[in-house]
Tab-separated table of C-alpha atoms in Angstrom:
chain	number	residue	atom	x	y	z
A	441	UNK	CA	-2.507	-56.298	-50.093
A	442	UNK	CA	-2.903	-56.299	-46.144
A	443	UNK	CA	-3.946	-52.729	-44.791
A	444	UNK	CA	-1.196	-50.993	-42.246
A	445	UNK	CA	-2.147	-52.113	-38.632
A	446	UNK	CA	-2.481	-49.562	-36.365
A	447	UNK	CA	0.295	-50.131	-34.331
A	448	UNK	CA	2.611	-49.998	-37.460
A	449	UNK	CA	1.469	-46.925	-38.517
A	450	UNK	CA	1.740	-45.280	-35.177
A	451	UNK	CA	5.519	-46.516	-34.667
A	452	UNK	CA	5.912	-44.633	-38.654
A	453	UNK	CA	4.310	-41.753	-37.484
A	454	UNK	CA	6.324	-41.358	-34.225
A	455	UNK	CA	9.755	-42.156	-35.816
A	456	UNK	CA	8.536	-39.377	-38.597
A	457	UNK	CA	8.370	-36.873	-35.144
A	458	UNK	CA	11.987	-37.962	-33.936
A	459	UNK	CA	12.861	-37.281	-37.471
A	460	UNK	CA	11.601	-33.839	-37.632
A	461	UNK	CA	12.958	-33.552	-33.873
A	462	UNK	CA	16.476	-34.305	-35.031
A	463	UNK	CA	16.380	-31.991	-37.935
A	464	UNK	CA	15.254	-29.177	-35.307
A	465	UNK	CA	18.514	-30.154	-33.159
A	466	UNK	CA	20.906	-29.958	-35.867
A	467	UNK	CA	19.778	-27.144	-37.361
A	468	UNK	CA	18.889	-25.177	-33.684
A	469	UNK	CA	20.391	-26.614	-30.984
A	470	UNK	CA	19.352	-29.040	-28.453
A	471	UNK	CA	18.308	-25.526	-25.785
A	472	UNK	CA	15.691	-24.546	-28.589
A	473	UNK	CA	14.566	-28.117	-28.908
A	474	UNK	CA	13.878	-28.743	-24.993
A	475	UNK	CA	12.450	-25.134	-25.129
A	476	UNK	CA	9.814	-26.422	-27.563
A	477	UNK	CA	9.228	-29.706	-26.241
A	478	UNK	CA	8.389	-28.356	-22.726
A	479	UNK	CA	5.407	-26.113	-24.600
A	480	UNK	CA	4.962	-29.052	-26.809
A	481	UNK	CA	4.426	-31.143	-23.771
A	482	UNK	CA	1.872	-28.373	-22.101
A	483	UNK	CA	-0.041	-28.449	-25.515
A	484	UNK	CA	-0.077	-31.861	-25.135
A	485	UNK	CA	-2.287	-31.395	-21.734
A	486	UNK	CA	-4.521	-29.086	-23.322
A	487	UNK	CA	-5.501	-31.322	-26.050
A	488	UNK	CA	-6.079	-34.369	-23.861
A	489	UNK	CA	-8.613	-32.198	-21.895
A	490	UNK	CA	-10.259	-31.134	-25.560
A	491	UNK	CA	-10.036	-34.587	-26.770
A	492	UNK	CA	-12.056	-36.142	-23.523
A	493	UNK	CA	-14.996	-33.455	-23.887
A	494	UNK	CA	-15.410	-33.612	-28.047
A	495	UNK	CA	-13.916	-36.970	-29.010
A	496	UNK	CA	-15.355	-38.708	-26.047
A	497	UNK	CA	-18.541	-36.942	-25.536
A	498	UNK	CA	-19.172	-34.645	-28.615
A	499	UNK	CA	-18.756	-31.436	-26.614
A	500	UNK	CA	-17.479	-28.667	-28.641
A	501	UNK	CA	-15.701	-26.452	-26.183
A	502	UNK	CA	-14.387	-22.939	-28.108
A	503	UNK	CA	-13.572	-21.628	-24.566
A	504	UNK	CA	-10.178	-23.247	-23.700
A	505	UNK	CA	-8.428	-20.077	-23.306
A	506	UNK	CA	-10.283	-19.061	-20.924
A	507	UNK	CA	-9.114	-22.108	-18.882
A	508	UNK	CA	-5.539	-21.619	-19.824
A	509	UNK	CA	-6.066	-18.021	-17.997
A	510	UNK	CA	-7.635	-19.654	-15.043
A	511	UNK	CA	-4.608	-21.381	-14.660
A	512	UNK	CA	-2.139	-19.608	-15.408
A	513	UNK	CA	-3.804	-17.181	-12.647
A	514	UNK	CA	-3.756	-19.439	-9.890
A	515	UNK	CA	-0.215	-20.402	-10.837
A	516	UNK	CA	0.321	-16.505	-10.200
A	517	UNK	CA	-1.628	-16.455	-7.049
A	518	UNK	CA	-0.447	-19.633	-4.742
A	519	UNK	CA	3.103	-19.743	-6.406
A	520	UNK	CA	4.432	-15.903	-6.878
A	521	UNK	CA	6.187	-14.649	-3.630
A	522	UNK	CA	4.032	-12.806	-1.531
A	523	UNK	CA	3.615	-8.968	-1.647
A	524	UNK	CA	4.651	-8.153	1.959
A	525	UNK	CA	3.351	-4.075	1.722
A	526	UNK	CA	-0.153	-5.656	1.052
A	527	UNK	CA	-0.463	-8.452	4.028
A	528	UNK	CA	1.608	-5.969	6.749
A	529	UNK	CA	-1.580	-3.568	5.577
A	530	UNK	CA	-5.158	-3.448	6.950
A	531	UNK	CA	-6.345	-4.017	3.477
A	532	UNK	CA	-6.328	-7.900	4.080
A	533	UNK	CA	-8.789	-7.627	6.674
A	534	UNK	CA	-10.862	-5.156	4.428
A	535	UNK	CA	-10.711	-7.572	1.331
A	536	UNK	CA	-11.939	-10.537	4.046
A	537	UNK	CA	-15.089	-8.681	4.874
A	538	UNK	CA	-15.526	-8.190	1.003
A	539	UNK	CA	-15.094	-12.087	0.720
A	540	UNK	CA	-17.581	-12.677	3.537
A	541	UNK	CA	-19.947	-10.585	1.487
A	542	UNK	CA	-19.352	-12.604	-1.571
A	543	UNK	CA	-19.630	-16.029	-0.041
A	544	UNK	CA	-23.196	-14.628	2.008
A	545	UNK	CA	-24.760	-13.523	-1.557
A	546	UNK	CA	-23.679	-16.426	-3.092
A	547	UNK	CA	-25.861	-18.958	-0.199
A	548	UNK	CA	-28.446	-16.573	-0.899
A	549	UNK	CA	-28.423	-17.050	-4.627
A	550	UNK	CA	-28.261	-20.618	-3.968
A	551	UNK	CA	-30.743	-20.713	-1.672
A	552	UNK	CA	-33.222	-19.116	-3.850
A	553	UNK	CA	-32.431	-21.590	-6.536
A	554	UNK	CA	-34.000	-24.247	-4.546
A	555	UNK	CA	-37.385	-22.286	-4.304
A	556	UNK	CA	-39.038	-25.288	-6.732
A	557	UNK	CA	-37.921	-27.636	-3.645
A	558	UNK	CA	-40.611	-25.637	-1.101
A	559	UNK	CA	-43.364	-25.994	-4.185
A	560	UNK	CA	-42.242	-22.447	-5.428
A	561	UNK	CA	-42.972	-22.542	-9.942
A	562	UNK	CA	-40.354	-22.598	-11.893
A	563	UNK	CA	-40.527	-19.185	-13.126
A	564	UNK	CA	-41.248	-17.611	-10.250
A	565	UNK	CA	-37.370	-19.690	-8.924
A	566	UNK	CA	-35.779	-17.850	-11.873
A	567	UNK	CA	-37.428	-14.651	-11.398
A	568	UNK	CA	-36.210	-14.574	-7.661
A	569	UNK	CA	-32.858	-16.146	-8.237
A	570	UNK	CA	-32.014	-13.485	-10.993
A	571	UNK	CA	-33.101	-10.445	-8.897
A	572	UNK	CA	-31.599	-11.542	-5.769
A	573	UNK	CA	-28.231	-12.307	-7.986
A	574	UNK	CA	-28.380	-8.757	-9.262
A	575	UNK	CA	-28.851	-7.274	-5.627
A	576	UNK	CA	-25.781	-9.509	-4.436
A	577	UNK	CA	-23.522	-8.294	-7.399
A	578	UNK	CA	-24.514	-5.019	-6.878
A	579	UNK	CA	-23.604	-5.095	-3.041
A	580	UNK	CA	-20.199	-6.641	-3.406
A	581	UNK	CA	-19.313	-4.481	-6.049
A	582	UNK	CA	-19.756	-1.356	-3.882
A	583	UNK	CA	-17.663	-3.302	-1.008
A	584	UNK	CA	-15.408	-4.056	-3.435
A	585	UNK	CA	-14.664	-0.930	-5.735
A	586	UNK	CA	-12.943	1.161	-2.638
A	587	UNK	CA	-10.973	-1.726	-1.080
A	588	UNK	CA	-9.439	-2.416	-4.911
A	589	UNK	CA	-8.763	1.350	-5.784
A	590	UNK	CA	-7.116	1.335	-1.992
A	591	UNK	CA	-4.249	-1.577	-3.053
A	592	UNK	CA	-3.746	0.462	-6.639
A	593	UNK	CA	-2.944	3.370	-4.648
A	594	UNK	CA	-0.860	1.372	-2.162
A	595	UNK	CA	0.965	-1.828	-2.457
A	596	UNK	CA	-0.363	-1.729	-6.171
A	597	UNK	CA	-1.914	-5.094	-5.930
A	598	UNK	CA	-1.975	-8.117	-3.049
A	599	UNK	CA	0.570	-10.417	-4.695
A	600	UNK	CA	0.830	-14.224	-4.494
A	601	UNK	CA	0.727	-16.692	-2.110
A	602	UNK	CA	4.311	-17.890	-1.654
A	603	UNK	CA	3.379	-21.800	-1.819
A	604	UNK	CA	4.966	-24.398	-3.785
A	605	UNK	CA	4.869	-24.416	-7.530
A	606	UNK	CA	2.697	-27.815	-7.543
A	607	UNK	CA	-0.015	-25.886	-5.136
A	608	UNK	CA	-0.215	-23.423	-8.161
A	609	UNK	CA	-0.821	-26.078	-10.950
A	610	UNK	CA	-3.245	-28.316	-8.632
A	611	UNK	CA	-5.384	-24.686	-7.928
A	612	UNK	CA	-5.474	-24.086	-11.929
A	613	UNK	CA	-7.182	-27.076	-12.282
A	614	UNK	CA	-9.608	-26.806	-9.417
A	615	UNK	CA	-10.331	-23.554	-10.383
A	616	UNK	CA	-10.657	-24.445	-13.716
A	617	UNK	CA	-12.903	-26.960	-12.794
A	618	UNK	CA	-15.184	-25.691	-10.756
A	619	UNK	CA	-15.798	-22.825	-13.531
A	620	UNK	CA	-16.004	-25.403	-15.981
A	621	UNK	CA	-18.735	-27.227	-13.664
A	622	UNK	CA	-20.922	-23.747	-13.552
A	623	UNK	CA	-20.838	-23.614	-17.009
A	624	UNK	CA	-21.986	-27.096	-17.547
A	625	UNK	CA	-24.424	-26.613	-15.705
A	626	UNK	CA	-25.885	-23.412	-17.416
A	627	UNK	CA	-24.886	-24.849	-21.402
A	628	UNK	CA	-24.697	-28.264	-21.706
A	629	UNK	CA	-28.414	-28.463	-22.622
A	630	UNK	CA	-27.783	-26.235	-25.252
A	631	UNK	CA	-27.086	-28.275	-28.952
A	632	UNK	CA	-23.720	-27.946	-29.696
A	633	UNK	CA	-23.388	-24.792	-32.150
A	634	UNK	CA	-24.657	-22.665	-29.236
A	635	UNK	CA	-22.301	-24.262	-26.484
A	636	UNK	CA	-19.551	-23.338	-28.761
A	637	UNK	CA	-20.879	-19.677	-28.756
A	638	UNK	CA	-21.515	-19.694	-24.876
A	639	UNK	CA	-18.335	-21.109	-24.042
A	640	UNK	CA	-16.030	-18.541	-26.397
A	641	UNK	CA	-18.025	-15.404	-25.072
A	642	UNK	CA	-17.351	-16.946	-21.118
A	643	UNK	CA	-13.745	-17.193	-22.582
A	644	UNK	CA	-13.842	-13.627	-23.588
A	645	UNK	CA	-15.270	-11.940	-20.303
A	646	UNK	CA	-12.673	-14.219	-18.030
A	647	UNK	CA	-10.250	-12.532	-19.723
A	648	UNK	CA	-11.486	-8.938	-19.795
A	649	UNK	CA	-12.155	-9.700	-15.351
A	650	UNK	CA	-8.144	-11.340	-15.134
A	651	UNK	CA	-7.388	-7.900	-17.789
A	652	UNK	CA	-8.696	-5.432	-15.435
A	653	UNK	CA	-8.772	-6.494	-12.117
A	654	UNK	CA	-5.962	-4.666	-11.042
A	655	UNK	CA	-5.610	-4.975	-7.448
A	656	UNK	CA	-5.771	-9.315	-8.280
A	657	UNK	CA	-3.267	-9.736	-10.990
A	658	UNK	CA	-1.323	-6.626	-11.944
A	659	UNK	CA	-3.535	-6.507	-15.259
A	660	UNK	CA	-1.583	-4.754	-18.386
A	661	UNK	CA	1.173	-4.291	-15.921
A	662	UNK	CA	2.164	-8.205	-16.120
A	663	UNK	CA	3.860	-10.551	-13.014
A	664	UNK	CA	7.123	-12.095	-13.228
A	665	UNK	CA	9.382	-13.813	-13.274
A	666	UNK	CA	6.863	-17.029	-12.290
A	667	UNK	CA	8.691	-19.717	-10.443
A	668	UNK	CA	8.882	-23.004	-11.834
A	669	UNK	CA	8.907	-26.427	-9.984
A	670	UNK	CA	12.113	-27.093	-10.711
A	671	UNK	CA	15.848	-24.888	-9.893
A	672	UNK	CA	16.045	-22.721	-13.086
A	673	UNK	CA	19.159	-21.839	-15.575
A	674	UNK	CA	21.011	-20.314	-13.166
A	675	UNK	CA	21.949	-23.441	-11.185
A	676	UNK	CA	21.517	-25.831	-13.551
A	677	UNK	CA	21.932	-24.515	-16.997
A	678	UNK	CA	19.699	-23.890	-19.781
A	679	UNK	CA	19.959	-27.606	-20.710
A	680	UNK	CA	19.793	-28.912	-17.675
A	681	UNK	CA	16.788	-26.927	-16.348
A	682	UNK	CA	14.467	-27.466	-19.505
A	683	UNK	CA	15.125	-31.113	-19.029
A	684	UNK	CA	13.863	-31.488	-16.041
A	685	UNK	CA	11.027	-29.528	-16.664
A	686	UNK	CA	10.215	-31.633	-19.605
A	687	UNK	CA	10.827	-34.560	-16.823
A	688	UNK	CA	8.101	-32.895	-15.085
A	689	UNK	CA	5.198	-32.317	-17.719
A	690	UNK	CA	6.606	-35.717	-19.302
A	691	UNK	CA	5.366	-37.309	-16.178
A	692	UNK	CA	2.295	-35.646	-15.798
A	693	UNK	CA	0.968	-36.111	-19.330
A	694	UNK	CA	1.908	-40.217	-18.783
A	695	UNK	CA	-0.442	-40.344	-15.154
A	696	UNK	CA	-3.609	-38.450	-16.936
A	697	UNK	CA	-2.805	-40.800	-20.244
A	698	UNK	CA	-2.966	-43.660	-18.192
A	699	UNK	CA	-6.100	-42.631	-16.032
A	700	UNK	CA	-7.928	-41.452	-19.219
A	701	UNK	CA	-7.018	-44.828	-20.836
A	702	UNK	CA	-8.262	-46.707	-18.097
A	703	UNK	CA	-11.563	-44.555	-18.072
A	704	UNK	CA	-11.630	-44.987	-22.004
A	705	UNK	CA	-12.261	-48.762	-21.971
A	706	UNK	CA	-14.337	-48.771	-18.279
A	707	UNK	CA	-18.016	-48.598	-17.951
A	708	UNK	CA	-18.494	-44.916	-17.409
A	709	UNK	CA	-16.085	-44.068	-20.686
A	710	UNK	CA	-18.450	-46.791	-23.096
A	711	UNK	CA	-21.219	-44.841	-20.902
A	712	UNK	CA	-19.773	-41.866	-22.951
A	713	UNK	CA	-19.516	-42.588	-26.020
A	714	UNK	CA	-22.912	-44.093	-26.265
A	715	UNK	CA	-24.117	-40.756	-25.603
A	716	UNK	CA	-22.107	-39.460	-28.238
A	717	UNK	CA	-22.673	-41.797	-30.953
A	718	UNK	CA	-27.194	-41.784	-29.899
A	719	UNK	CA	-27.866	-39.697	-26.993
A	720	UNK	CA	-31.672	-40.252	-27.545
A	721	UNK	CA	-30.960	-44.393	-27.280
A	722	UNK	CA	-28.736	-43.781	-24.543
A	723	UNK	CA	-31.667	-41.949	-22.183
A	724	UNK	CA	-33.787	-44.667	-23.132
A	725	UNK	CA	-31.603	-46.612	-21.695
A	726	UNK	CA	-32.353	-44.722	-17.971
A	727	UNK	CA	-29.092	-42.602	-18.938
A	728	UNK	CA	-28.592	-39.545	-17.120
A	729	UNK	CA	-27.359	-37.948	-20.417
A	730	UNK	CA	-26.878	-33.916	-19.071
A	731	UNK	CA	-24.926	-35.265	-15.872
A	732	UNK	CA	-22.621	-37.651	-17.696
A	733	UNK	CA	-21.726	-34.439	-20.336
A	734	UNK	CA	-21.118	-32.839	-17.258
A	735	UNK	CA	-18.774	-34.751	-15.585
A	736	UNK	CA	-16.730	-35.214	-18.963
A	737	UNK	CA	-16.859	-31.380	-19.291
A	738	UNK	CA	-15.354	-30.966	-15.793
A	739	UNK	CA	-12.849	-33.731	-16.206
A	740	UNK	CA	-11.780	-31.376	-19.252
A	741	UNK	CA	-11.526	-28.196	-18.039
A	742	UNK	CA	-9.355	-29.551	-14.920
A	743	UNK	CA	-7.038	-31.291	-17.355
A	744	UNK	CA	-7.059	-27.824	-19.030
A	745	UNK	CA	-6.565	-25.658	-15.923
A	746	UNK	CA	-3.304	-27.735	-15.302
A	747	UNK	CA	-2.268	-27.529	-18.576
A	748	UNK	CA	-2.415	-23.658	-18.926
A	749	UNK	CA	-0.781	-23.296	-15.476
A	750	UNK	CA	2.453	-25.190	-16.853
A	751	UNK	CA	2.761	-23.219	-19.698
A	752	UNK	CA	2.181	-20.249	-17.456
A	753	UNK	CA	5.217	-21.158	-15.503
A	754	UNK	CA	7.405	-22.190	-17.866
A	755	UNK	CA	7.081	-19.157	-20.501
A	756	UNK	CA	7.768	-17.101	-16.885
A	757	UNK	CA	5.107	-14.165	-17.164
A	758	UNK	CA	1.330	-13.599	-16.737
A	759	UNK	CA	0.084	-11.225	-19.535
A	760	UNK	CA	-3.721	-11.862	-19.409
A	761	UNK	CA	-3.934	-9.773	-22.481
A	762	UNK	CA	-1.646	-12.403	-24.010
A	763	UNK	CA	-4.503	-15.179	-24.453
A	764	UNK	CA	-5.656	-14.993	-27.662
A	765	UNK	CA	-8.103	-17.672	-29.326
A	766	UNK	CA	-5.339	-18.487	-32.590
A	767	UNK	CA	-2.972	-19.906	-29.695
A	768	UNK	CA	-5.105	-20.858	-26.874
A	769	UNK	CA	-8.156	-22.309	-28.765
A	770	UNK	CA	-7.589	-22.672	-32.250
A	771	UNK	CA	-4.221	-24.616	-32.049
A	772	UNK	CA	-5.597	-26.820	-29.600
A	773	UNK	CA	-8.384	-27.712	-31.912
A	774	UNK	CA	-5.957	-28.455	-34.952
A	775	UNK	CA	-4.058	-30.571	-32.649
A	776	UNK	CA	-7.064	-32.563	-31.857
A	777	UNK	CA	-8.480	-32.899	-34.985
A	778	UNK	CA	-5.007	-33.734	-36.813
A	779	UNK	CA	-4.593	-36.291	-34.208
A	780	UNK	CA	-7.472	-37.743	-34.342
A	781	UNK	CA	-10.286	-37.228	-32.091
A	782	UNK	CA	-11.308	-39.349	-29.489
A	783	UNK	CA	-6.992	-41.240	-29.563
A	784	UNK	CA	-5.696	-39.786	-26.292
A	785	UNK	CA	-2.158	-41.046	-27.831
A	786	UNK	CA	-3.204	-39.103	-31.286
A	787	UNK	CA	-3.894	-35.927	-29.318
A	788	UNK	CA	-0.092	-35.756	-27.646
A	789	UNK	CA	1.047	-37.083	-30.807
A	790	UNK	CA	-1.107	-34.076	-32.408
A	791	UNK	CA	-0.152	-31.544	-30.165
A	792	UNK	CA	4.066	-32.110	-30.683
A	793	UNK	CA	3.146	-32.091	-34.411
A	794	UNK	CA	1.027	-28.893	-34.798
A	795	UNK	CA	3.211	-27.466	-32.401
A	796	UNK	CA	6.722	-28.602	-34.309
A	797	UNK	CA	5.457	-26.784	-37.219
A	798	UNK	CA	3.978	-23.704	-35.889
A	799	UNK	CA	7.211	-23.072	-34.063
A	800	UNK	CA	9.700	-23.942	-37.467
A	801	UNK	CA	7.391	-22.555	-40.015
A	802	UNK	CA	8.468	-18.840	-39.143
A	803	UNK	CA	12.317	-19.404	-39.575
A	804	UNK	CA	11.608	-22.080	-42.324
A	805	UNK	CA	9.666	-19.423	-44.547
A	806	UNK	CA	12.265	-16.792	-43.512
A	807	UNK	CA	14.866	-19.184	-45.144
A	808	UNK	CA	12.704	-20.059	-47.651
A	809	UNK	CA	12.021	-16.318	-48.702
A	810	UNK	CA	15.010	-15.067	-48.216
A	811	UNK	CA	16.655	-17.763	-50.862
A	812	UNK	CA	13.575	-16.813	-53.042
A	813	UNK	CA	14.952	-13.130	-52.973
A	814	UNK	CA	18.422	-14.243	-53.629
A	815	UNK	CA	17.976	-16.129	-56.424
A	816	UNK	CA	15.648	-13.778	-58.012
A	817	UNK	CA	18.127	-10.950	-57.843
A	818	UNK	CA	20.909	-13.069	-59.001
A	819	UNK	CA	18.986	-15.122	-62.334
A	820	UNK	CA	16.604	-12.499	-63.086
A	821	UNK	CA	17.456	-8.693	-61.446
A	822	UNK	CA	13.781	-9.178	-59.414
A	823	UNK	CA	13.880	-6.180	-56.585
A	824	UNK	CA	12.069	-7.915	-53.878
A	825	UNK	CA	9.605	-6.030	-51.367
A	826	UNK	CA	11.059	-4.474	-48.663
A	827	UNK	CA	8.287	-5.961	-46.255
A	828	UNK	CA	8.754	-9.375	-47.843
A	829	UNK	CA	10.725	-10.964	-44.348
A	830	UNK	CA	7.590	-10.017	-42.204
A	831	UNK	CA	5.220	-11.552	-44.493
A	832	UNK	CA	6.871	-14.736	-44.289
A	833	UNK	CA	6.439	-14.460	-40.196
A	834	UNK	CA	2.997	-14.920	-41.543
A	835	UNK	CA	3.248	-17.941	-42.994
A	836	UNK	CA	2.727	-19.846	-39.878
A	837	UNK	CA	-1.033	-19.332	-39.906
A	838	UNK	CA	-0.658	-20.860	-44.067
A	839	UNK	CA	1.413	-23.184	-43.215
A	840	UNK	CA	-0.910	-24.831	-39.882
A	841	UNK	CA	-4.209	-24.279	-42.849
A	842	UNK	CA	-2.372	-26.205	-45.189
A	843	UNK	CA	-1.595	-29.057	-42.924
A	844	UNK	CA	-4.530	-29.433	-41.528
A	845	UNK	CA	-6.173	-29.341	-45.237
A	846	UNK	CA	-4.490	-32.155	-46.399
A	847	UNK	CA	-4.640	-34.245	-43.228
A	848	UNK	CA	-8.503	-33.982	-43.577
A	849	UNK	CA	-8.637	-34.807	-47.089
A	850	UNK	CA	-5.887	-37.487	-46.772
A	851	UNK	CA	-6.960	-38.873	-42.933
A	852	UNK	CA	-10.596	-37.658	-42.267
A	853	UNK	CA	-10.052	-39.550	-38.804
A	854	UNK	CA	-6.971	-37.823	-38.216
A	855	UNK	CA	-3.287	-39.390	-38.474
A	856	UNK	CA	-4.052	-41.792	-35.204
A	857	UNK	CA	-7.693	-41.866	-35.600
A	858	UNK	CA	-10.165	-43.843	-32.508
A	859	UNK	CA	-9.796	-47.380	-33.015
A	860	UNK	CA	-13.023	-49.000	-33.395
A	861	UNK	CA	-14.130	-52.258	-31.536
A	862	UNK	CA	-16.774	-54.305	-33.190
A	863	UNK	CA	-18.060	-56.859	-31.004
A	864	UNK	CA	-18.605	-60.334	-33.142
């Protein structure tokens, strides 16, 4: 008996989704179903950037909330309308100074990192570049600290930008980037257990800086309502204005599926995975292994940045205390992983999975439970708990374990898994 060919099994697997799809439009409407798609779809970016750094390269990123924030924040700070009290202030011209400051320390700091290129040891580089870094954080600070508690006071904080929508989602991803590029650059040489712990604690503290900075991004106190890149409900209905912004991240996700395809099967992306699958045969080789993780890395985190800065925009509000790693990091990994690693088309397919059933499990185990309750008071006189409809809004978190349980022990590869070419 032949095995299914892959392209069998993926046309099963995708009529399966548009299965499940139709249930969720009978049962919830077709406004709930484009609501879920469009977050589907921004998953769907996320786990393309995840799937280029580990399934390409082996790079185990546990930091990809703290990209979603990045984004997210420039979203807030190119797109939202501008706060006029701030920029008809002197404060803007106080805050440039504080900027100048920044950007001066920071060619000093670089500067001194290039000691070893005058004959300067190594040590003696790090020793310098470390104290002169701690002498440049320490003097912007105290620039900083009474310009930031002047905007609290006043305007309360210094607003967006007032550009475009797209301006917002192309600065998520360069700022994601670059980050993403300065913590290559620190981590990559690190094996890949303690790149996962580097990159979740960075995670962690660009949260707690977007969390407090006050005077930047309104902290605890939230921004909205973000503007989207397309005319919202109000002129074109709730249908009408979720479809086009599924149009919109339905396009993007096609152009990065198309250039990461084309990268897949070029030189640099066999480049790639050579590293992955030997790195030590691959520097023998003459491979410049640390600067090829990097540029994967980056790639990654851009792809990232963009995706957290659509979601950003389309749930409407910035809460930075609303990234949390089960959403922003641990979903995104499930997605990959059940989709197989490495399959850009098995990561989208992954992420509208995962993200099908983490929406439907809630009111599916509310259903579920509440028939339980029904049937137990009406066969055998069982008194059900009184809490018993908010444990089954924890389900979800069962429900995603489950899955992924039986995918692994079903589809170790995940349920599109990377095809592999053997050359004859």
């Amino acid at each position: 008996m032949n095995a299914i060919s892959p392209a069998s099994r993926d046309l099963g697997l995708l009529a399966l989704l548009l299965v499940i799809l139709g249930g969720v439009w009978l049962a919830l409407g077709l406004p709930f179903t484009l609501r879920m798609l469009v977050e589907a779809s921004c998953y769907a970016l996320l786990a393309l950037g995840l799937t280029i750094q580990w399934g390409y390269a082996g790079l185990f990123n546990a930091g990809i909330m703290g990209f979603v924030a990045l984004g997210g924040f420039m979203t807030v700070f190119l797109s939202f309308p501008r706060n006029e009290a701030f920029w008809q202030s002197s404060m803007p011209l106080e805050l440039a100074h504080v900027l100048l400051l920044a950007a001066a320390g920071a060619i000093v700091v670089f500067a001194a990192s290039r000691l070893t290129r005058i004959g300067a040891p190594k040590g003696l580089r790090t020793a310098v570049t470390l104290i002169v870094l701690a002498i440049a954080y320490l003097v912007v600070m105290s620039a900083l600290d009474p310009v930031a508690s002047k905007i609290e006071g006043g305007p309360g904080w210094i607003g967006g930008m007032g550009l475009p929508v797209g301006f917002g989602w192309v600065g998520g991803g360069i700022l994601a980037g670059l980050v993403g590029y300065a913590i290559g650059r620190i981590c990559l040489g690190l094996r890949s257990d303690y790149l996962a712990i580097a990159t979740l604690g960075i995670a962690e503290i660009i949260k707690a800086l977007l969390k407090n900075a006050d005077w930047l991004t309104r902290g605890t106190l939230t921004v909205s309502p973000l503007p989207w890149p397309v005319p919202h409900a109000g002129d074109l209905g709730f249908i009408g204005a979720r479809a086009a912004y599924l149009a919109v991240t339905a396009i993007i996700i096609v152009l990065v599926y198309l250039l990461l395809e084309r990268a897949y099967h070029a030189p640099w992306g066999r480049m790639i995975r050579a590293i992955r699958d030997n790195e030590i045969a691959a520097a023998a080789m003459g491979k410049n292994v640390n600067a090829r993780r990097l540029q994967i890395f980056t790639l990654g985190c851009v792809i990232m940045g963009v995706g957290g800065a659509a979601l950003a925009s389309f749930v409407g509000i910035f809460d930075p205390g609303g990234f949390v790693p089960l959403n922003h990091t641990f979903l995104i990994w499930v997605m990959v992983i059940l989709g197989g690693a490495g399959n850009n088309r098995g990561a989208i397919f992954g992420a509208l999975l995962v993200y099908v059933i983490w929406v439907m499990s809630e009111p599916a185990a509310l259903f579920l439970f509440g028939l339980a309750r029904d049937l137990g008071r009406d066969w055998f006189g069982w008194v059900a708990p009184s809490d018993l409809d908010s444990r089954a809004l924890q389900m979800r978190v069962f429900v995603i374990g489950l899955t992924i349980t039986l995918v692994l022990r079903l589809a170790p590869r995940g349920l599109m898994p990377e095809p592999v070419r053997r050359m004859e």
